[in-house]
Amino acid sequence: MEVFKNPADLRKFLSQQKNKANTVGFVPTMGALHKGHISLIDEARKENDLTVASIFVNPLQFNNPRDLELYPRTIEHDLKMLEQAGCELVFLPSVEDIYRDKPLLKMSFGSLEEVMEGRHRPGHFNGVGIIVSKLFHYVLPDRAYFGQKDLQQFAIIRQMVRDLSFPVSLKCCPIIREEDGLAMSSRNVRLSPEKRAVAPRIYQSLKIAEDSLRSGVEEARNAALSFLNSYPDIQPEYFEICDAETLQPIKDVKEHGSIVICIAAYLDGVRLIDNILISIRTI
Ligand code: AMP
């Protein structure tokens, strides 16, 4: 596995590969890798000649400095996992390399970011848009792989790729969960054993809403929130039932093709997100 820290070296190597007509699959990450990340590598490997991962904790997308400071960094372990997964190339740039000049550009995504993560993390999607654009320009991938775990992020990147005509196709891959249902996340390691035991209730609350959807959207939301009320350690920041394409909150399930139920909640001072996609036919 090749590891490049310098963007110019990465570019040079990849342009040689492109000349050999190799297709490039790209998986951007912030490291502290787990099986969820590796599922994206597996998917990229199935569909491309060369799989590139990046590890970069992007300061521009953290609206909370403490969250940035506490973000787990496990680079040795990450490189081992990527090597074992058969990833051929890792891009590991420094903050100085990426942000030598502070960007003046601001990206905004209209209604797509007025809800959920965008609403509660001002500036977050500007940071995501800028780093993903930069990484796409360095790597020039044919295909890029993202997780449904960050569904709003996927919707934002899809919009950006359409609006700016990036020559890349995108794939949204399913959420990988622990056996007890908790969505795998780099932030899970920050939970104490006691709080980790409560964490699967977050996913359970999504399932409760799904089961209650037949009675109505508001009823489903209330059922989930009253379930979570019994676990005071979990403090929901939002719980939304939305159209899966537009991400706007819905009132009537029947008017939508597919919907998504999304939650962000604090547990042990750690902010966790999760969601489930539901096809209307299954309700
Ligand atoms: P991150 O390192 O958190 O920025 O995540 C890098 C990519 O991995 C993003 O596209 C995430 O959506 C995806 N990802 C994170 N957790 C999971 C998971 N549990 N299952 C599948 N993909 C995930």
PDB file of N, CA and C in Angstrom, residues 199-263:
ATOM      1  N   ALA A 199     -26.388   3.311  24.549  1.00  0.00           N
ATOM      2  CA  ALA A 199     -26.347   3.898  23.198  1.00  0.00           C
ATOM      3  C   ALA A 199     -27.268   3.212  22.164  1.00  0.00           C
ATOM      4  N   PRO A 200     -27.452   1.874  22.214  1.00  0.00           N
ATOM      5  CA  PRO A 200     -28.324   1.246  21.208  1.00  0.00           C
ATOM      6  C   PRO A 200     -29.769   1.738  21.247  1.00  0.00           C
ATOM      7  N   ARG A 201     -30.156   2.412  22.338  1.00  0.00           N
ATOM      8  CA  ARG A 201     -31.533   2.952  22.415  1.00  0.00           C
ATOM      9  C   ARG A 201     -31.761   4.010  21.334  1.00  0.00           C
ATOM     10  N   ILE A 202     -30.682   4.589  20.859  1.00  0.00           N
ATOM     11  CA  ILE A 202     -30.818   5.613  19.798  1.00  0.00           C
ATOM     12  C   ILE A 202     -31.388   4.958  18.543  1.00  0.00           C
ATOM     13  N   TYR A 203     -30.813   3.834  18.162  1.00  0.00           N
ATOM     14  CA  TYR A 203     -31.314   3.103  16.982  1.00  0.00           C
ATOM     15  C   TYR A 203     -32.724   2.582  17.252  1.00  0.00           C
ATOM     16  N   GLN A 204     -32.907   2.084  18.500  1.00  0.00           N
ATOM     17  CA  GLN A 204     -34.239   1.561  18.866  1.00  0.00           C
ATOM     18  C   GLN A 204     -35.316   2.631  18.697  1.00  0.00           C
ATOM     19  N   SER A 205     -34.972   3.878  19.016  1.00  0.00           N
ATOM     20  CA  SER A 205     -35.972   4.952  18.894  1.00  0.00           C
ATOM     21  C   SER A 205     -36.378   5.149  17.429  1.00  0.00           C
ATOM     22  N   LEU A 206     -35.420   4.941  16.516  1.00  0.00           N
ATOM     23  CA  LEU A 206     -35.745   5.057  15.077  1.00  0.00           C
ATOM     24  C   LEU A 206     -36.712   3.939  14.677  1.00  0.00           C
ATOM     25  N   LYS A 207     -36.473   2.743  15.208  1.00  0.00           N
ATOM     26  CA  LYS A 207     -37.338   1.592  14.874  1.00  0.00           C
ATOM     27  C   LYS A 207     -38.740   1.796  15.450  1.00  0.00           C
ATOM     28  N   ILE A 208     -38.797   2.395  16.638  1.00  0.00           N
ATOM     29  CA  ILE A 208     -40.108   2.665  17.259  1.00  0.00           C
ATOM     30  C   ILE A 208     -40.891   3.641  16.391  1.00  0.00           C
ATOM     31  N   ALA A 209     -40.211   4.675  15.898  1.00  0.00           N
ATOM     32  CA  ALA A 209     -40.893   5.630  15.009  1.00  0.00           C
ATOM     33  C   ALA A 209     -41.357   4.921  13.743  1.00  0.00           C
ATOM     34  N   GLU A 210     -40.507   4.078  13.192  1.00  0.00           N
ATOM     35  CA  GLU A 210     -40.877   3.351  11.969  1.00  0.00           C
ATOM     36  C   GLU A 210     -42.139   2.511  12.211  1.00  0.00           C
ATOM     37  N   ASP A 211     -42.147   1.811  13.346  1.00  0.00           N
ATOM     38  CA  ASP A 211     -43.298   0.940  13.653  1.00  0.00           C
ATOM     39  C   ASP A 211     -44.586   1.740  13.860  1.00  0.00           C
ATOM     40  N   SER A 212     -44.446   3.005  14.268  1.00  0.00           N
ATOM     41  CA  SER A 212     -45.647   3.804  14.563  1.00  0.00           C
ATOM     42  C   SER A 212     -46.077   4.662  13.383  1.00  0.00           C
ATOM     43  N   LEU A 213     -45.341   4.606  12.277  1.00  0.00           N
ATOM     44  CA  LEU A 213     -45.620   5.528  11.162  1.00  0.00           C
ATOM     45  C   LEU A 213     -47.029   5.392  10.599  1.00  0.00           C
ATOM     46  N   ARG A 214     -47.559   4.166  10.699  1.00  0.00           N
ATOM     47  CA  ARG A 214     -48.908   3.943  10.160  1.00  0.00           C
ATOM     48  C   ARG A 214     -49.932   4.850  10.861  1.00  0.00           C
ATOM     49  N   SER A 215     -49.668   5.179  12.107  1.00  0.00           N
ATOM     50  CA  SER A 215     -50.602   6.041  12.858  1.00  0.00           C
ATOM     51  C   SER A 215     -50.417   7.515  12.534  1.00  0.00           C
ATOM     52  N   GLY A 216     -49.344   7.866  11.827  1.00  0.00           N
ATOM     53  CA  GLY A 216     -49.129   9.279  11.463  1.00  0.00           C
ATOM     54  C   GLY A 216     -47.721   9.724  11.839  1.00  0.00           C
ATOM     55  N   VAL A 217     -47.262  10.792  11.184  1.00  0.00           N
ATOM     56  CA  VAL A 217     -45.890  11.266  11.366  1.00  0.00           C
ATOM     57  C   VAL A 217     -45.678  11.821  12.779  1.00  0.00           C
ATOM     58  N   GLU A 218     -46.619  12.651  13.228  1.00  0.00           N
ATOM     59  CA  GLU A 218     -46.460  13.268  14.545  1.00  0.00           C
ATOM     60  C   GLU A 218     -46.504  12.202  15.644  1.00  0.00           C
ATOM     61  N   GLU A 219     -47.415  11.224  15.444  1.00  0.00           N
ATOM     62  CA  GLU A 219     -47.552  10.128  16.417  1.00  0.00           C
ATOM     63  C   GLU A 219     -46.237   9.337  16.494  1.00  0.00           C
ATOM     64  N   ALA A 220     -45.635   9.097  15.321  1.00  0.00           N
ATOM     65  CA  ALA A 220     -44.396   8.304  15.275  1.00  0.00           C
ATOM     66  C   ALA A 220     -43.274   9.046  16.008  1.00  0.00           C
ATOM     67  N   ARG A 221     -43.198  10.336  15.760  1.00  0.00           N
ATOM     68  CA  ARG A 221     -42.161  11.162  16.382  1.00  0.00           C
ATOM     69  C   ARG A 221     -42.349  11.181  17.906  1.00  0.00           C
ATOM     70  N   ASN A 222     -43.619  11.347  18.316  1.00  0.00           N
ATOM     71  CA  ASN A 222     -43.899  11.387  19.765  1.00  0.00           C
ATOM     72  C   ASN A 222     -43.591  10.056  20.434  1.00  0.00           C
ATOM     73  N   ALA A 223     -43.902   8.955  19.742  1.00  0.00           N
ATOM     74  CA  ALA A 223     -43.634   7.620  20.321  1.00  0.00           C
ATOM     75  C   ALA A 223     -42.135   7.461  20.557  1.00  0.00           C
ATOM     76  N   ALA A 224     -41.331   7.892  19.577  1.00  0.00           N
ATOM     77  CA  ALA A 224     -39.872   7.752  19.704  1.00  0.00           C
ATOM     78  C   ALA A 224     -39.349   8.652  20.823  1.00  0.00           C
ATOM     79  N   LEU A 225     -39.845   9.900  20.866  1.00  0.00           N
ATOM     80  CA  LEU A 225     -39.331  10.831  21.872  1.00  0.00           C
ATOM     81  C   LEU A 225     -39.747  10.418  23.275  1.00  0.00           C
ATOM     82  N   SER A 226     -40.953   9.847  23.395  1.00  0.00           N
ATOM     83  CA  SER A 226     -41.357   9.446  24.757  1.00  0.00           C
ATOM     84  C   SER A 226     -40.572   8.205  25.187  1.00  0.00           C
ATOM     85  N   PHE A 227     -40.208   7.335  24.233  1.00  0.00           N
ATOM     86  CA  PHE A 227     -39.311   6.208  24.555  1.00  0.00           C
ATOM     87  C   PHE A 227     -37.961   6.744  25.055  1.00  0.00           C
ATOM     88  N   LEU A 228     -37.430   7.727  24.348  1.00  0.00           N
ATOM     89  CA  LEU A 228     -36.106   8.262  24.730  1.00  0.00           C
ATOM     90  C   LEU A 228     -36.145   8.993  26.077  1.00  0.00           C
ATOM     91  N   ASN A 229     -37.336   9.501  26.406  1.00  0.00           N
ATOM     92  CA  ASN A 229     -37.506  10.168  27.699  1.00  0.00           C
ATOM     93  C   ASN A 229     -37.150   9.276  28.872  1.00  0.00           C
ATOM     94  N   SER A 230     -37.300   7.967  28.681  1.00  0.00           N
ATOM     95  CA  SER A 230     -36.973   7.023  29.766  1.00  0.00           C
ATOM     96  C   SER A 230     -35.469   6.852  29.924  1.00  0.00           C
ATOM     97  N   TYR A 231     -34.687   7.430  29.011  1.00  0.00           N
ATOM     98  CA  TYR A 231     -33.222   7.307  29.100  1.00  0.00           C
ATOM     99  C   TYR A 231     -32.621   8.713  29.162  1.00  0.00           C
ATOM    100  N   PRO A 232     -32.651   9.325  30.360  1.00  0.00           N
ATOM    101  CA  PRO A 232     -32.243  10.734  30.466  1.00  0.00           C
ATOM    102  C   PRO A 232     -30.798  10.991  30.056  1.00  0.00           C
ATOM    103  N   ASP A 233     -29.963   9.929  29.999  1.00  0.00           N
ATOM    104  CA  ASP A 233     -28.577  10.124  29.533  1.00  0.00           C
ATOM    105  C   ASP A 233     -28.540  10.531  28.066  1.00  0.00           C
ATOM    106  N   ILE A 234     -29.597  10.151  27.338  1.00  0.00           N
ATOM    107  CA  ILE A 234     -29.638  10.476  25.909  1.00  0.00           C
ATOM    108  C   ILE A 234     -30.410  11.778  25.728  1.00  0.00           C
ATOM    109  N   GLN A 235     -29.723  12.782  25.192  1.00  0.00           N
ATOM    110  CA  GLN A 235     -30.396  14.077  24.973  1.00  0.00           C
ATOM    111  C   GLN A 235     -30.512  14.355  23.481  1.00  0.00           C
ATOM    112  N   PRO A 236     -31.707  14.116  22.917  1.00  0.00           N
ATOM    113  CA  PRO A 236     -31.857  14.333  21.478  1.00  0.00           C
ATOM    114  C   PRO A 236     -31.685  15.807  21.123  1.00  0.00           C
ATOM    115  N   GLU A 237     -30.959  16.053  20.033  1.00  0.00           N
ATOM    116  CA  GLU A 237     -30.844  17.429  19.522  1.00  0.00           C
ATOM    117  C   GLU A 237     -31.924  17.661  18.470  1.00  0.00           C
ATOM    118  N   TYR A 238     -32.144  16.665  17.629  1.00  0.00           N
ATOM    119  CA  TYR A 238     -33.303  16.689  16.734  1.00  0.00           C
ATOM    120  C   TYR A 238     -33.760  15.262  16.473  1.00  0.00           C
ATOM    121  N   PHE A 239     -35.011  15.138  16.129  1.00  0.00           N
ATOM    122  CA  PHE A 239     -35.563  13.847  15.696  1.00  0.00           C
ATOM    123  C   PHE A 239     -36.518  14.196  14.567  1.00  0.00           C
ATOM    124  N   GLU A 240     -36.151  13.879  13.322  1.00  0.00           N
ATOM    125  CA  GLU A 240     -36.926  14.365  12.174  1.00  0.00           C
ATOM    126  C   GLU A 240     -37.363  13.214  11.280  1.00  0.00           C
ATOM    127  N   ILE A 241     -38.568  13.353  10.750  1.00  0.00           N
ATOM    128  CA  ILE A 241     -39.064  12.400   9.757  1.00  0.00           C
ATOM    129  C   ILE A 241     -39.192  13.185   8.455  1.00  0.00           C
ATOM    130  N   CYS A 242     -38.384  12.810   7.464  1.00  0.00           N
ATOM    131  CA  CYS A 242     -38.201  13.674   6.275  1.00  0.00           C
ATOM    132  C   CYS A 242     -38.367  12.898   4.979  1.00  0.00           C
ATOM    133  N   ASP A 243     -38.604  13.658   3.906  1.00  0.00           N
ATOM    134  CA  ASP A 243     -38.528  13.086   2.564  1.00  0.00           C
ATOM    135  C   ASP A 243     -37.049  12.722   2.306  1.00  0.00           C
ATOM    136  N   ALA A 244     -36.807  11.514   1.808  1.00  0.00           N
ATOM    137  CA  ALA A 244     -35.416  11.047   1.690  1.00  0.00           C
ATOM    138  C   ALA A 244     -34.643  11.773   0.594  1.00  0.00           C
ATOM    139  N   GLU A 245     -35.324  12.416  -0.350  1.00  0.00           N
ATOM    140  CA  GLU A 245     -34.618  13.142  -1.419  1.00  0.00           C
ATOM    141  C   GLU A 245     -34.382  14.601  -1.036  1.00  0.00           C
ATOM    142  N   THR A 246     -35.477  15.267  -0.603  1.00  0.00           N
ATOM    143  CA  THR A 246     -35.359  16.711  -0.326  1.00  0.00           C
ATOM    144  C   THR A 246     -34.879  16.983   1.098  1.00  0.00           C
ATOM    145  N   LEU A 247     -35.014  15.988   1.967  1.00  0.00           N
ATOM    146  CA  LEU A 247     -34.668  16.084   3.394  1.00  0.00           C
ATOM    147  C   LEU A 247     -35.546  17.074   4.171  1.00  0.00           C
ATOM    148  N   GLN A 248     -36.670  17.471   3.569  1.00  0.00           N
ATOM    149  CA  GLN A 248     -37.579  18.371   4.289  1.00  0.00           C
ATOM    150  C   GLN A 248     -38.527  17.534   5.163  1.00  0.00           C
ATOM    151  N   PRO A 249     -38.836  18.039   6.378  1.00  0.00           N
ATOM    152  CA  PRO A 249     -39.756  17.316   7.262  1.00  0.00           C
ATOM    153  C   PRO A 249     -41.105  17.095   6.572  1.00  0.00           C
ATOM    154  N   ILE A 250     -41.704  15.946   6.797  1.00  0.00           N
ATOM    155  CA  ILE A 250     -42.971  15.647   6.117  1.00  0.00           C
ATOM    156  C   ILE A 250     -44.125  15.657   7.123  1.00  0.00           C
ATOM    157  N   LYS A 251     -45.345  15.805   6.548  1.00  0.00           N
ATOM    158  CA  LYS A 251     -46.531  15.773   7.403  1.00  0.00           C
ATOM    159  C   LYS A 251     -47.313  14.487   7.170  1.00  0.00           C
ATOM    160  N   ASP A 252     -47.323  14.055   5.854  1.00  0.00           N
ATOM    161  CA  ASP A 252     -48.136  12.910   5.502  1.00  0.00           C
ATOM    162  C   ASP A 252     -47.301  11.903   4.709  1.00  0.00           C
ATOM    163  N   VAL A 253     -47.161  10.719   5.271  1.00  0.00           N
ATOM    164  CA  VAL A 253     -46.325   9.683   4.669  1.00  0.00           C
ATOM    165  C   VAL A 253     -46.750   9.383   3.229  1.00  0.00           C
ATOM    166  N   LYS A 254     -48.066   9.417   2.981  1.00  0.00           N
ATOM    167  CA  LYS A 254     -48.590   8.983   1.674  1.00  0.00           C
ATOM    168  C   LYS A 254     -48.122   9.863   0.515  1.00  0.00           C
ATOM    169  N   GLU A 255     -47.697  11.087   0.827  1.00  0.00           N
ATOM    170  CA  GLU A 255     -47.286  12.010  -0.244  1.00  0.00           C
ATOM    171  C   GLU A 255     -45.823  11.848  -0.660  1.00  0.00           C
ATOM    172  N   HIS A 256     -45.131  10.841  -0.116  1.00  0.00           N
ATOM    173  CA  HIS A 256     -43.688  10.727  -0.366  1.00  0.00           C
ATOM    174  C   HIS A 256     -43.307   9.308  -0.790  1.00  0.00           C
ATOM    175  N   GLY A 257     -42.308   9.220  -1.700  1.00  0.00           N
ATOM    176  CA  GLY A 257     -41.881   7.913  -2.218  1.00  0.00           C
ATOM    177  C   GLY A 257     -41.039   7.153  -1.216  1.00  0.00           C
ATOM    178  N   SER A 258     -40.058   7.836  -0.664  1.00  0.00           N
ATOM    179  CA  SER A 258     -39.270   7.188   0.388  1.00  0.00           C
ATOM    180  C   SER A 258     -38.951   8.237   1.446  1.00  0.00           C
ATOM    181  N   ILE A 259     -38.883   7.775   2.665  1.00  0.00           N
ATOM    182  CA  ILE A 259     -38.650   8.729   3.749  1.00  0.00           C
ATOM    183  C   ILE A 259     -37.476   8.269   4.605  1.00  0.00           C
ATOM    184  N   VAL A 260     -36.976   9.192   5.379  1.00  0.00           N
ATOM    185  CA  VAL A 260     -35.858   8.871   6.256  1.00  0.00           C
ATOM    186  C   VAL A 260     -36.172   9.426   7.650  1.00  0.00           C
ATOM    187  N   ILE A 261     -35.857   8.613   8.650  1.00  0.00           N
ATOM    188  CA  ILE A 261     -36.031   9.064  10.037  1.00  0.00           C
ATOM    189  C   ILE A 261     -34.630   9.295  10.593  1.00  0.00           C
ATOM    190  N   CYS A 262     -34.390  10.500  11.089  1.00  0.00           N
ATOM    191  CA  CYS A 262     -33.020  10.897  11.476  1.00  0.00           C
ATOM    192  C   CYS A 262     -32.990  11.383  12.917  1.00  0.00           C
ATOM    193  N   ILE A 263     -31.906  11.049  13.583  1.00  0.00           N
ATOM    194  CA  ILE A 263     -31.719  11.563  14.947  1.00  0.00           C
ATOM    195  C   ILE A 263     -30.280  12.040  15.141  1.00  0.00           C
TER     196      ILE A 263
END
